[in-house]
Coordinates of C-alpha atoms in Angstrom, one line a residue:
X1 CA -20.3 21.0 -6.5
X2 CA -21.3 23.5 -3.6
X3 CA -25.0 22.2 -3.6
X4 CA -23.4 19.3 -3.0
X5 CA -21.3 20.0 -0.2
X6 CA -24.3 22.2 1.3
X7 CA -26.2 19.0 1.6
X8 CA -23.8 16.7 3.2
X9 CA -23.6 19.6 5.8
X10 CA -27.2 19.8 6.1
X11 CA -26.9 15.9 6.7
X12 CA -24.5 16.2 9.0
X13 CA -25.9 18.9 10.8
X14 CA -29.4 17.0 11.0
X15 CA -27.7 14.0 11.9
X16 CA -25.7 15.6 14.8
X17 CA -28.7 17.6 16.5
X18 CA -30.7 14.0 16.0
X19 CA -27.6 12.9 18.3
X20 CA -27.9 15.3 21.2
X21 CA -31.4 14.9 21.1
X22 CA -31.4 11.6 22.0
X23 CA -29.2 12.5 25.3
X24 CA -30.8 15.5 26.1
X25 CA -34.5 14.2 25.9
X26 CA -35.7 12.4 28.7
X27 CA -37.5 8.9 27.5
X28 CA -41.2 9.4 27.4
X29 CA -43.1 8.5 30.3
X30 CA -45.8 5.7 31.1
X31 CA -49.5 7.3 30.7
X32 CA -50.5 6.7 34.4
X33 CA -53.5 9.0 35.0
X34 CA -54.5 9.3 39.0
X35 CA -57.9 10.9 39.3
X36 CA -60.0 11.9 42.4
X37 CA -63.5 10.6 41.9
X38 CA -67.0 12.9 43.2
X39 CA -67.0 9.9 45.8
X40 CA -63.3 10.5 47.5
X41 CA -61.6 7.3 45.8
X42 CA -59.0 7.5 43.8
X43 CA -58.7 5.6 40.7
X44 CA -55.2 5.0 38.6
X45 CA -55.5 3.9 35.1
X46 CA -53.7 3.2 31.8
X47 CA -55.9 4.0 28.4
X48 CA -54.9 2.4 25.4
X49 CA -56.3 2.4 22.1
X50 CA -55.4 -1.0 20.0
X51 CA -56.0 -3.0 17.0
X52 CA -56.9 -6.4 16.5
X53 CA -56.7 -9.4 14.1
X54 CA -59.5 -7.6 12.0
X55 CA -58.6 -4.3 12.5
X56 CA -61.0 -3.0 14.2
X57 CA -60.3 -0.3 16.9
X58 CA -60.3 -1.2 20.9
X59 CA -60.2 0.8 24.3
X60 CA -57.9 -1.1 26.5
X61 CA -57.9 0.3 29.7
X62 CA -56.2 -1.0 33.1
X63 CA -57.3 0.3 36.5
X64 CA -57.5 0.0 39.9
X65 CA -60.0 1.7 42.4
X66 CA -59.1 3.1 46.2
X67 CA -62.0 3.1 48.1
X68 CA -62.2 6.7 50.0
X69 CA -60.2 6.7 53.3
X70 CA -58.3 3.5 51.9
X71 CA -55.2 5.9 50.5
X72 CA -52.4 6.5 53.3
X73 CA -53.2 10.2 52.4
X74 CA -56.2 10.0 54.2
X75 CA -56.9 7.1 56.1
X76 CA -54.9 9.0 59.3
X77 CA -57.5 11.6 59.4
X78 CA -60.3 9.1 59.4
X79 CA -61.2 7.3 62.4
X80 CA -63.9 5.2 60.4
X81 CA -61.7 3.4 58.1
X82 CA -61.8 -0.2 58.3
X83 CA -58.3 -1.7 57.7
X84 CA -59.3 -5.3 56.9
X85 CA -61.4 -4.1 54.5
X86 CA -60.8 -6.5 51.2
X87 CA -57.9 -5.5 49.1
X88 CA -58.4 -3.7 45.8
X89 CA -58.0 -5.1 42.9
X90 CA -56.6 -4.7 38.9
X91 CA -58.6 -4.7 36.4
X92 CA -58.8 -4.9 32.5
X93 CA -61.5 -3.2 31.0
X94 CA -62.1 -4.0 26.8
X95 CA -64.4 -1.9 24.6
X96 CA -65.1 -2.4 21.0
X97 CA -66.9 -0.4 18.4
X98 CA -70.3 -0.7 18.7
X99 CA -71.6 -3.0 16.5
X100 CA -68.4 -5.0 15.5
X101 CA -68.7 -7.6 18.2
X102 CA -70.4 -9.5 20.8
X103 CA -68.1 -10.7 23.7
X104 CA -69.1 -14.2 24.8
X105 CA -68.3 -13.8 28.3
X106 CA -68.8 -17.1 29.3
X107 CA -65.4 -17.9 28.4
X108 CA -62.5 -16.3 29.8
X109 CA -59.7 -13.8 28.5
X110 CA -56.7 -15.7 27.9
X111 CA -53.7 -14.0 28.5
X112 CA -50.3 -15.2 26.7
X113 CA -46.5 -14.6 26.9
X114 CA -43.8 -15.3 24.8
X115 CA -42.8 -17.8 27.0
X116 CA -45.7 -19.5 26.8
X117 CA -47.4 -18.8 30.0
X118 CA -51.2 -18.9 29.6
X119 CA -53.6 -16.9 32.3
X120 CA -57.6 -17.5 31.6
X121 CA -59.2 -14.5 33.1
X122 CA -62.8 -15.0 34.4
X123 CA -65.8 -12.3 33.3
X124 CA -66.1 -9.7 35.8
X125 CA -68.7 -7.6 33.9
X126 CA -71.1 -7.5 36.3
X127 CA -69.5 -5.3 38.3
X128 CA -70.2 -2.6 35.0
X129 CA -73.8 -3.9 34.3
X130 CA -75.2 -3.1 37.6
X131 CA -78.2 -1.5 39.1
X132 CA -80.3 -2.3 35.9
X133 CA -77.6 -1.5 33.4
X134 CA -78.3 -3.2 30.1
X135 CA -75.3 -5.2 29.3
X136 CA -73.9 -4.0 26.1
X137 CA -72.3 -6.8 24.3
X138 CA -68.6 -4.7 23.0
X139 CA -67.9 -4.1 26.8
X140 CA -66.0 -6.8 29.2
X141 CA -63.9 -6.6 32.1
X142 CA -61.4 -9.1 33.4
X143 CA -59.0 -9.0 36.6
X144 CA -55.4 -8.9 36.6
X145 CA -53.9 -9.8 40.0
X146 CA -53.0 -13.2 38.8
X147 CA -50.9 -11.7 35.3
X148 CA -49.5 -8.9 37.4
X149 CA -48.1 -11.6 40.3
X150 CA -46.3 -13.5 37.4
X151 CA -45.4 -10.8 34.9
X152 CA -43.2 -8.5 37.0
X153 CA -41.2 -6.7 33.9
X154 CA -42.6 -5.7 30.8
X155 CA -43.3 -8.2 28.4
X156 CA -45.2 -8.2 25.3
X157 CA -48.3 -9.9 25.8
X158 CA -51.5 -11.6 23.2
X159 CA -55.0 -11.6 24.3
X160 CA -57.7 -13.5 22.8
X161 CA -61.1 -12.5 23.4
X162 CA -63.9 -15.1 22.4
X163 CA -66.8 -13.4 20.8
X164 CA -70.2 -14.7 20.2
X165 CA -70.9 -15.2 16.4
X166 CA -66.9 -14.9 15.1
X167 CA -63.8 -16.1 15.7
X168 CA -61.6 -15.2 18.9
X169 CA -60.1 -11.5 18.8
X170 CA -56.8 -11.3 18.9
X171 CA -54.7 -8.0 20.6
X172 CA -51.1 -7.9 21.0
X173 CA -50.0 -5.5 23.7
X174 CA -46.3 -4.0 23.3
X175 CA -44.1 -3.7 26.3
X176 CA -44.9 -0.2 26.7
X177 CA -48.6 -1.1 27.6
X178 CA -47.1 -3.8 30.2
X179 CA -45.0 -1.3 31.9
X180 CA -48.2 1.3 32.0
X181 CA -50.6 -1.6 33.8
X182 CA -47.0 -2.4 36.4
X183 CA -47.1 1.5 36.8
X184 CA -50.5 2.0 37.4
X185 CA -50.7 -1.1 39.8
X186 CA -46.8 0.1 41.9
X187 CA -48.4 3.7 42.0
X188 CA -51.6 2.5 43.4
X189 CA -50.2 0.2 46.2
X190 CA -48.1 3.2 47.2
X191 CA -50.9 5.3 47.9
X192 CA -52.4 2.4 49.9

């Protein structure tokens, strides 16, 4: 009988301190990482690790660059700074294990929502494989300016990736993620 009753008091004890945690504990935080490149710029950015159709492991990782002098932080101290310089912009950049795919990047990303929008991202990934870089062929980058402009809350979102000797990759990206890359993006156009 008093084992018992010693266990529906630990239960209820548990079950009360998993209570107040809840208030007390602040929710967690997007993973918005600001960092101040050897050059001066300034470059936000969401890293992700995900799983797709096959299982297979990916580096998702969402970021936007500020050119040096481009931040409001320092641009008043510059005299040099060109203000019509071209805006910066978001990208998506995808990474798969070596070995385990070949990105055909002469099709786009194609980005869609539950609600059945559809966004075909072109191949930026010459703006990695430059200066005599050797393209590697688990590595593409795509821009997000147009998701961003239509998905302004987070929504869960599926990419498919079309490689070169399979079938299309599939990733599904929780809200969480979509709230990181609308962080990264508001945190960056602050600092602009």
């Amino acid at each position: 009988m008093w084992i018992r009753q010693s266990l529906l008091c630990l239960t209820v004890a548990l079950v009360a301190i998993a209570i107040v945690n809840s208030w007390v504990i602040p929710p967690a935080s997007a993973r918005v990482m600001r960092e101040e490149l050897r050059t001066g710029d300034l470059l936000y950015k969401s890293l992700r690790t995900l799983n797709d159709n096959r299982g297979y492991s990916w580096q998702a990782i969402a970021f936007t660059q500020i050119p040096d002098g481009r931040s409001a932080r320092t641009s008043a101290d510059r005299s040099d700074v060109q203000p019509e310089s071209a805006p910066e912009v978001m990208y998506l950049r995808l990474v798969g294990f070596p070995g385990t795919v070949s990105i055909d990047r002469s099709k786009p990303l194609v980005v869609a929502s539950p609600a059945g929008q559809q966004f075909a991202l072109p191949d930026r990934s010459d703006l990695i494989f430059k200066n005599g870089l050797s393209p590697q062929p688990n590595v593409a980058q795509y821009p997000l300016a147009e998701v961003l402009k239509e998905v302004r809350s987070p929504t869960p979102l599926r990419l498919t990736l079309a490689t070169i000797e399979d079938e299309p990759v599939e990733l599904r990206l929780s809200r969480v993620i979509i709230q990181e890359w609308l962080d990264v993006n508001q945190q960056a156009q602050s600092e602009r």
